[in-house]
């Protein structure tokens, strides 16, 4: 069953390459290699062509892991990597290929360009089709993301259970990370944010020794990984009675989130989802305090297509999975962000972290 799944993914990629008139693509992104082979953590390059089985180029460290991948030709390099890869691609008969410029350092890209020119292989500047392919999830991916979200929700409960006045942001983040790793993968989706009081006004804050107190907000942004797939959720906790200004802004953010979610269904422009939340926040007088995009896709990467922002004219498709995370950040006072993970269904959407 899994072999068939990865064959279907490769078939989607080769079909996209044919439509663009490209003979093959050299994949350098580790998450793309995982997507097409099912194996995590292999460093190397995967060449997918329209006429031959994919070729995985890697080194001795990954040989035993890589040789288990079905329908993949394996090439082990030791030195002269760039020449070795170009020479082997030349042997496939490919004349027109593309590289993943988004995941290649410029120096590496230039060396590849030189070697492919030497072997009379032209580089096509067409857009890499994989991000758009990966933006629409299959059933296996959705199940793994749901599990990652489930673990993350458990971690919020755990955080509430171990909270006490005086615990530091850093200590809390370490305890949460341990919980996520015990329940999910050895890695987490991203560095956890535990931001107390005025630190919550910094959207991508890094936990420090600041103490958490009961009469100040605590923003927690975290995500488990499960079999390589990410979750990303944010909640703001307040153990004491909310001050009226905090409660007012919290309700603005909460309502903006609901309005954006109600807008989601196949065929809607991405920009209209962002603008639904953004316009509401502006109407309430807090527009200048909401400066980031509304959300982003999640999958093997915690940030991937689709990117939910006010300039994106692309159309929402069924089985896209992305975050909705409106926020209001009052400098030197506090910040509130409410983040959910959404799956687009045939007629609407599913909130994966629904209470």
Tab-separated table of C-alpha atoms in Angstrom:
chain	number	residue	atom	x	y	z
A	1	UNK	CA	0.000	0.000	0.000
A	2	UNK	CA	2.731	2.492	0.967
A	3	UNK	CA	4.763	1.593	-2.158
A	4	UNK	CA	1.725	2.428	-4.281
A	5	UNK	CA	1.317	5.751	-2.454
A	6	UNK	CA	4.872	6.883	-3.209
A	7	UNK	CA	4.568	5.681	-6.815
A	8	UNK	CA	1.466	7.862	-7.183
A	9	UNK	CA	3.343	10.875	-5.789
A	10	UNK	CA	6.222	10.354	-8.224
A	11	UNK	CA	3.705	9.943	-11.052
A	12	UNK	CA	2.147	13.315	-10.147
A	13	UNK	CA	5.579	14.907	-10.274
A	14	UNK	CA	6.561	13.358	-13.615
A	15	UNK	CA	3.209	14.431	-15.101
A	16	UNK	CA	3.876	18.015	-13.974
A	17	UNK	CA	7.374	17.862	-15.485
A	18	UNK	CA	5.984	16.646	-18.814
A	19	UNK	CA	3.476	19.496	-18.853
A	20	UNK	CA	6.348	21.942	-18.429
A	21	UNK	CA	8.486	20.236	-21.090
A	22	UNK	CA	11.170	19.204	-18.572
A	23	UNK	CA	13.027	15.864	-18.691
A	24	UNK	CA	13.757	15.702	-14.966
A	25	UNK	CA	14.321	17.472	-11.656
A	26	UNK	CA	17.190	17.160	-9.189
A	27	UNK	CA	15.670	17.317	-5.718
A	28	UNK	CA	17.817	18.599	-2.860
A	29	UNK	CA	15.114	19.363	-0.271
A	30	UNK	CA	15.176	16.738	2.496
A	31	UNK	CA	11.420	17.010	3.068
A	32	UNK	CA	10.743	16.522	-0.651
A	33	UNK	CA	12.909	13.401	-0.643
A	34	UNK	CA	10.893	12.133	2.332
A	35	UNK	CA	7.627	12.943	0.533
A	36	UNK	CA	8.632	10.920	-2.531
A	37	UNK	CA	10.347	7.972	-0.800
A	38	UNK	CA	8.907	7.722	2.709
A	39	UNK	CA	12.367	7.758	4.282
A	40	UNK	CA	13.245	10.493	6.756
A	41	UNK	CA	16.659	12.000	7.417
A	42	UNK	CA	18.513	10.968	4.256
A	43	UNK	CA	20.985	13.582	3.041
A	44	UNK	CA	21.576	13.571	-0.676
A	45	UNK	CA	19.862	14.273	-3.988
A	46	UNK	CA	16.972	12.565	-5.731
A	47	UNK	CA	16.760	12.748	-9.518
A	48	UNK	CA	13.267	12.169	-10.876
A	49	UNK	CA	12.960	11.891	-14.650
A	50	UNK	CA	10.016	11.341	-16.970
A	51	UNK	CA	11.540	8.215	-18.571
A	52	UNK	CA	13.447	6.321	-15.848
A	53	UNK	CA	13.169	5.169	-12.250
A	54	UNK	CA	14.230	7.851	-9.773
A	55	UNK	CA	17.915	7.860	-8.792
A	56	UNK	CA	18.914	8.570	-5.198
A	57	UNK	CA	22.427	9.965	-4.776
A	58	UNK	CA	23.749	9.686	-1.222
A	59	UNK	CA	26.788	8.527	0.746
A	60	UNK	CA	27.814	5.486	2.809
A	61	UNK	CA	26.118	6.737	6.011
A	62	UNK	CA	22.667	6.282	4.483
A	63	UNK	CA	23.296	3.176	2.368
A	64	UNK	CA	21.452	0.639	4.540
A	65	UNK	CA	18.461	2.956	4.968
A	66	UNK	CA	18.344	3.973	1.309
A	67	UNK	CA	18.634	0.478	-0.161
A	68	UNK	CA	15.246	-0.407	1.380
A	69	UNK	CA	13.442	2.096	-0.836
A	70	UNK	CA	11.628	0.248	-3.649
A	71	UNK	CA	11.716	1.334	-7.294
A	72	UNK	CA	14.668	3.645	-6.680
A	73	UNK	CA	18.094	3.297	-8.291
A	74	UNK	CA	20.761	3.950	-5.672
A	75	UNK	CA	24.082	5.664	-6.332
A	76	UNK	CA	26.664	6.034	-3.547
A	77	UNK	CA	29.208	8.831	-3.920
A	78	UNK	CA	32.397	9.412	-1.948
A	79	UNK	CA	34.061	12.380	-3.647
A	80	UNK	CA	33.581	14.564	-6.697
A	81	UNK	CA	29.858	14.683	-5.883
A	82	UNK	CA	28.805	17.266	-8.456
A	83	UNK	CA	30.629	15.668	-11.368
A	84	UNK	CA	29.377	12.214	-10.324
A	85	UNK	CA	25.750	13.376	-10.279
A	86	UNK	CA	25.989	15.251	-13.596
A	87	UNK	CA	27.639	12.270	-15.282
A	88	UNK	CA	24.927	9.865	-14.063
A	89	UNK	CA	22.115	12.189	-15.125
A	90	UNK	CA	23.722	12.481	-18.565
A	91	UNK	CA	23.539	8.681	-18.852
A	92	UNK	CA	19.746	8.780	-18.401
A	93	UNK	CA	19.418	10.733	-21.640
A	94	UNK	CA	17.941	13.783	-19.920
A	95	UNK	CA	18.776	16.982	-21.796
A	96	UNK	CA	16.632	19.550	-20.031
A	97	UNK	CA	16.300	19.522	-16.225
A	98	UNK	CA	15.557	21.864	-13.334
A	99	UNK	CA	17.108	22.332	-9.904
A	100	UNK	CA	15.465	23.274	-6.623
A	101	UNK	CA	16.888	26.767	-6.336
A	102	UNK	CA	14.841	27.346	-3.148
A	103	UNK	CA	16.817	24.675	-1.243
A	104	UNK	CA	20.271	24.985	-2.831
A	105	UNK	CA	22.963	27.370	-1.570
A	106	UNK	CA	24.043	29.729	-4.345
A	107	UNK	CA	27.597	28.318	-4.440
A	108	UNK	CA	26.226	24.783	-4.860
A	109	UNK	CA	23.808	25.909	-7.551
A	110	UNK	CA	26.646	27.520	-9.505
A	111	UNK	CA	28.775	24.369	-9.343
A	112	UNK	CA	25.872	22.262	-10.602
A	113	UNK	CA	25.242	24.767	-13.378
A	114	UNK	CA	28.874	24.530	-14.450
A	115	UNK	CA	28.873	20.722	-14.419
A	116	UNK	CA	25.606	20.382	-16.306
A	117	UNK	CA	26.860	22.804	-18.936
A	118	UNK	CA	29.993	20.675	-19.258
A	119	UNK	CA	27.825	17.594	-19.907
A	120	UNK	CA	25.548	19.530	-22.304
A	121	UNK	CA	22.510	19.376	-20.029
A	122	UNK	CA	20.467	22.569	-20.048
A	123	UNK	CA	18.877	24.003	-16.902
A	124	UNK	CA	15.223	24.945	-17.148
A	125	UNK	CA	14.159	27.927	-15.048
A	126	UNK	CA	10.555	26.734	-14.657
A	127	UNK	CA	9.052	26.802	-11.185
A	128	UNK	CA	9.584	23.670	-9.111
A	129	UNK	CA	6.188	21.857	-9.183
A	130	UNK	CA	6.596	20.038	-5.853
A	131	UNK	CA	5.361	22.785	-3.476
A	132	UNK	CA	2.022	22.920	-5.315
A	133	UNK	CA	1.744	19.126	-5.392
A	134	UNK	CA	2.477	18.889	-1.669
A	135	UNK	CA	-0.035	21.641	-0.842
A	136	UNK	CA	-2.887	19.150	-1.354
A	137	UNK	CA	-2.626	16.356	1.209
A	138	UNK	CA	-3.570	12.705	0.755
A	139	UNK	CA	-5.393	10.611	3.369
A	140	UNK	CA	-2.159	9.300	4.882
A	141	UNK	CA	-0.788	12.804	5.365
A	142	UNK	CA	-4.026	14.105	6.857
A	143	UNK	CA	-4.105	11.251	9.384
A	144	UNK	CA	-0.542	12.037	10.498
A	145	UNK	CA	-1.228	15.763	10.816
A	146	UNK	CA	-4.347	14.989	12.872
A	147	UNK	CA	-2.251	12.848	15.210
A	148	UNK	CA	0.347	15.629	15.556
A	149	UNK	CA	-2.462	18.073	16.405
A	150	UNK	CA	-3.906	15.625	18.947
A	151	UNK	CA	-0.528	15.334	20.688
A	152	UNK	CA	-0.179	19.123	20.706
A	153	UNK	CA	-3.581	19.540	22.342
A	154	UNK	CA	-2.503	17.029	24.995
A	155	UNK	CA	0.606	19.136	25.532
A	156	UNK	CA	-1.519	22.230	26.228
A	157	UNK	CA	-3.344	20.281	28.920
A	158	UNK	CA	0.013	19.147	30.294
A	159	UNK	CA	1.245	22.755	30.328
A	160	UNK	CA	-1.795	23.890	32.295
A	161	UNK	CA	-1.282	21.053	34.780
A	162	UNK	CA	2.350	21.922	35.539
A	163	UNK	CA	1.971	25.720	35.558
A	164	UNK	CA	2.667	27.488	38.820
A	165	UNK	CA	3.441	31.139	39.639
A	166	UNK	CA	7.168	31.729	39.335
A	167	UNK	CA	8.027	29.017	36.791
A	168	UNK	CA	10.217	30.499	34.065
A	169	UNK	CA	9.320	30.662	30.390
A	170	UNK	CA	12.433	28.614	29.613
A	171	UNK	CA	11.658	25.869	32.144
A	172	UNK	CA	8.080	25.570	30.893
A	173	UNK	CA	9.182	25.346	27.248
A	174	UNK	CA	11.699	22.602	28.092
A	175	UNK	CA	9.043	20.581	29.952
A	176	UNK	CA	6.618	20.932	27.038
A	177	UNK	CA	9.284	19.920	24.525
A	178	UNK	CA	10.037	16.777	26.533
A	179	UNK	CA	6.326	15.896	26.564
A	180	UNK	CA	5.986	16.416	22.800
A	181	UNK	CA	9.019	14.256	22.075
A	182	UNK	CA	7.842	11.435	24.329
A	183	UNK	CA	4.424	11.411	22.643
A	184	UNK	CA	5.536	12.103	19.076
A	185	UNK	CA	8.764	12.173	17.065
A	186	UNK	CA	12.262	12.791	18.408
A	187	UNK	CA	12.038	16.261	16.878
A	188	UNK	CA	9.343	18.906	17.295
A	189	UNK	CA	7.875	21.102	14.580
A	190	UNK	CA	9.679	24.292	15.688
A	191	UNK	CA	11.136	25.980	18.749
A	192	UNK	CA	8.382	26.418	21.331
A	193	UNK	CA	7.281	29.929	22.245
A	194	UNK	CA	6.323	30.515	25.878
A	195	UNK	CA	5.930	34.264	26.250
A	196	UNK	CA	4.786	35.774	29.549
A	197	UNK	CA	3.265	39.202	30.047
A	198	UNK	CA	4.673	41.896	27.757
A	199	UNK	CA	6.859	39.300	25.984
A	200	UNK	CA	3.695	37.950	24.348
A	201	UNK	CA	3.679	41.115	22.208
A	202	UNK	CA	6.712	39.697	20.323
A	203	UNK	CA	5.250	37.274	17.720
A	204	UNK	CA	8.372	35.064	17.438
A	205	UNK	CA	9.743	35.421	20.934
A	206	UNK	CA	12.385	33.046	22.324
A	207	UNK	CA	11.739	31.881	25.935
A	208	UNK	CA	13.994	33.404	28.581
A	209	UNK	CA	14.206	33.363	32.378
A	210	UNK	CA	11.175	35.651	32.794
A	211	UNK	CA	8.799	34.354	35.454
A	212	UNK	CA	5.188	33.509	34.710
A	213	UNK	CA	2.730	35.259	37.026
A	214	UNK	CA	-0.968	34.589	37.508
A	215	UNK	CA	-2.277	38.062	36.612
A	216	UNK	CA	-0.463	38.300	33.260
A	217	UNK	CA	-1.172	36.517	29.946
A	218	UNK	CA	0.933	33.571	28.831
A	219	UNK	CA	1.160	32.909	25.080
A	220	UNK	CA	2.195	29.381	24.070
A	221	UNK	CA	2.907	28.480	20.425
A	222	UNK	CA	3.956	24.875	19.839
A	223	UNK	CA	3.672	21.896	17.542
A	224	UNK	CA	4.355	18.188	17.760
A	225	UNK	CA	5.685	16.124	14.895
A	226	UNK	CA	4.233	12.694	14.176
A	227	UNK	CA	5.951	10.437	11.625
A	228	UNK	CA	7.480	13.567	10.131
A	229	UNK	CA	4.291	15.666	9.943
A	230	UNK	CA	3.846	18.916	11.857
A	231	UNK	CA	1.223	20.611	13.964
A	232	UNK	CA	1.219	24.310	14.876
A	233	UNK	CA	-1.161	25.710	17.505
A	234	UNK	CA	-1.193	28.841	19.654
A	235	UNK	CA	-3.195	29.569	22.781
A	236	UNK	CA	-3.115	32.355	25.354
A	237	UNK	CA	-3.580	31.259	28.974
A	238	UNK	CA	-4.687	33.497	31.804
A	239	UNK	CA	-5.027	31.888	35.233
A	240	UNK	CA	-6.530	34.935	36.925
A	241	UNK	CA	-9.552	37.043	35.947
A	242	UNK	CA	-8.943	38.757	32.609
A	243	UNK	CA	-8.611	42.561	32.728
A	244	UNK	CA	-11.340	44.168	30.604
A	245	UNK	CA	-8.935	45.409	27.875
A	246	UNK	CA	-7.435	41.937	27.554
A	247	UNK	CA	-10.884	40.318	27.368
A	248	UNK	CA	-11.960	42.833	24.716
A	249	UNK	CA	-8.971	42.173	22.450
A	250	UNK	CA	-9.157	38.432	23.045
A	251	UNK	CA	-12.743	38.467	21.768
A	252	UNK	CA	-11.710	40.476	18.689
A	253	UNK	CA	-9.042	37.880	17.825
A	254	UNK	CA	-11.391	34.987	18.557
A	255	UNK	CA	-14.131	36.446	16.344
A	256	UNK	CA	-11.661	37.205	13.521
A	257	UNK	CA	-10.569	33.568	13.610
A	258	UNK	CA	-14.173	32.326	13.422
A	259	UNK	CA	-15.028	34.658	10.542
A	260	UNK	CA	-11.982	33.527	8.544
A	261	UNK	CA	-12.768	29.844	9.148
A	262	UNK	CA	-16.364	30.357	8.024
A	263	UNK	CA	-15.020	31.719	4.727
A	264	UNK	CA	-12.978	28.591	3.919
A	265	UNK	CA	-14.186	26.238	1.185
A	266	UNK	CA	-12.877	25.022	-2.180
A	267	UNK	CA	-12.815	27.716	-4.847
A	268	UNK	CA	-12.334	30.689	-2.505
A	269	UNK	CA	-9.368	32.965	-3.146
A	270	UNK	CA	-6.722	32.688	-0.439
A	271	UNK	CA	-6.474	36.478	-0.120
A	272	UNK	CA	-10.175	36.672	0.762
A	273	UNK	CA	-9.671	34.424	3.799
A	274	UNK	CA	-6.877	36.652	5.092
A	275	UNK	CA	-8.823	39.832	4.368
A	276	UNK	CA	-11.913	38.542	6.169
A	277	UNK	CA	-9.973	38.385	9.438
A	278	UNK	CA	-7.827	41.435	8.714
A	279	UNK	CA	-10.743	43.707	7.805
A	280	UNK	CA	-12.610	42.716	10.956
A	281	UNK	CA	-9.585	43.485	13.142
A	282	UNK	CA	-9.161	46.838	11.362
A	283	UNK	CA	-12.865	47.624	11.829
A	284	UNK	CA	-12.400	47.048	15.567
A	285	UNK	CA	-9.537	49.563	15.600
A	286	UNK	CA	-6.564	47.199	15.940
A	287	UNK	CA	-5.429	46.838	12.325
A	288	UNK	CA	-1.975	48.306	12.892
A	289	UNK	CA	-1.316	45.681	15.570
A	290	UNK	CA	-1.871	42.739	13.187
A	291	UNK	CA	1.167	42.767	10.928
A	292	UNK	CA	1.731	39.170	9.852
A	293	UNK	CA	-0.138	36.959	7.389
A	294	UNK	CA	-3.147	34.967	8.556
A	295	UNK	CA	-1.588	31.538	8.138
A	296	UNK	CA	0.478	28.974	6.264
A	297	UNK	CA	0.337	25.391	5.123
A	298	UNK	CA	1.576	22.608	7.394
A	299	UNK	CA	2.860	19.163	6.471
A	300	UNK	CA	6.369	17.774	6.418
A	301	UNK	CA	7.442	21.393	6.903
A	302	UNK	CA	5.794	23.632	9.446
A	303	UNK	CA	5.703	26.441	6.861
A	304	UNK	CA	4.777	25.408	3.327
A	305	UNK	CA	2.178	26.165	0.683
A	306	UNK	CA	-0.489	27.482	0.758
A	307	UNK	CA	0.545	30.789	2.318
A	308	UNK	CA	-2.564	32.561	3.593
A	309	UNK	CA	-1.930	36.253	3.000
A	310	UNK	CA	-3.719	39.258	1.576
A	311	UNK	CA	-1.780	39.191	-1.709
A	312	UNK	CA	-2.265	35.528	-2.639
A	313	UNK	CA	-4.707	35.196	-5.559
A	314	UNK	CA	-4.487	31.384	-5.629
A	315	UNK	CA	-7.596	29.283	-5.056
A	316	UNK	CA	-8.243	27.043	-2.060
A	317	UNK	CA	-8.455	23.333	-2.967
A	318	UNK	CA	-9.961	20.385	-1.128
A	319	UNK	CA	-7.522	18.693	1.301
A	320	UNK	CA	-5.253	21.666	1.677
A	321	UNK	CA	-4.192	21.924	5.329
A	322	UNK	CA	-3.157	25.258	6.811
A	323	UNK	CA	-3.222	27.429	9.904
A	324	UNK	CA	-5.512	30.334	10.697
A	325	UNK	CA	-3.785	32.525	13.279
A	326	UNK	CA	-4.984	36.102	13.694
A	327	UNK	CA	-3.143	38.091	16.331
A	328	UNK	CA	-3.064	41.505	17.976
A	329	UNK	CA	0.181	42.667	19.576
A	330	UNK	CA	0.212	45.779	21.781
A	331	UNK	CA	3.891	46.831	22.164
A	332	UNK	CA	5.292	46.603	25.698
A	333	UNK	CA	1.920	45.362	27.018
A	334	UNK	CA	0.731	42.003	25.660
A	335	UNK	CA	-0.081	39.988	22.561
A	336	UNK	CA	-2.888	37.598	21.720
A	337	UNK	CA	-2.783	34.991	18.954
A	338	UNK	CA	-5.297	32.180	18.445
A	339	UNK	CA	-4.053	29.567	15.987
A	340	UNK	CA	-5.875	26.552	14.575
A	341	UNK	CA	-5.065	23.951	11.927
A	342	UNK	CA	-7.697	23.656	9.194
A	343	UNK	CA	-8.382	20.979	6.567
A	344	UNK	CA	-10.388	22.006	3.521
A	345	UNK	CA	-13.275	19.595	2.873
A	346	UNK	CA	-15.458	19.137	-0.199
A	347	UNK	CA	-17.932	21.825	0.899
A	348	UNK	CA	-16.213	23.704	3.695
A	349	UNK	CA	-13.549	22.923	6.241
A	350	UNK	CA	-12.671	20.928	9.345
A	351	UNK	CA	-10.984	22.491	12.377
A	352	UNK	CA	-8.496	19.818	13.447
A	353	UNK	CA	-8.054	21.269	16.933
A	354	UNK	CA	-11.762	21.812	17.611
A	355	UNK	CA	-12.550	21.803	21.328
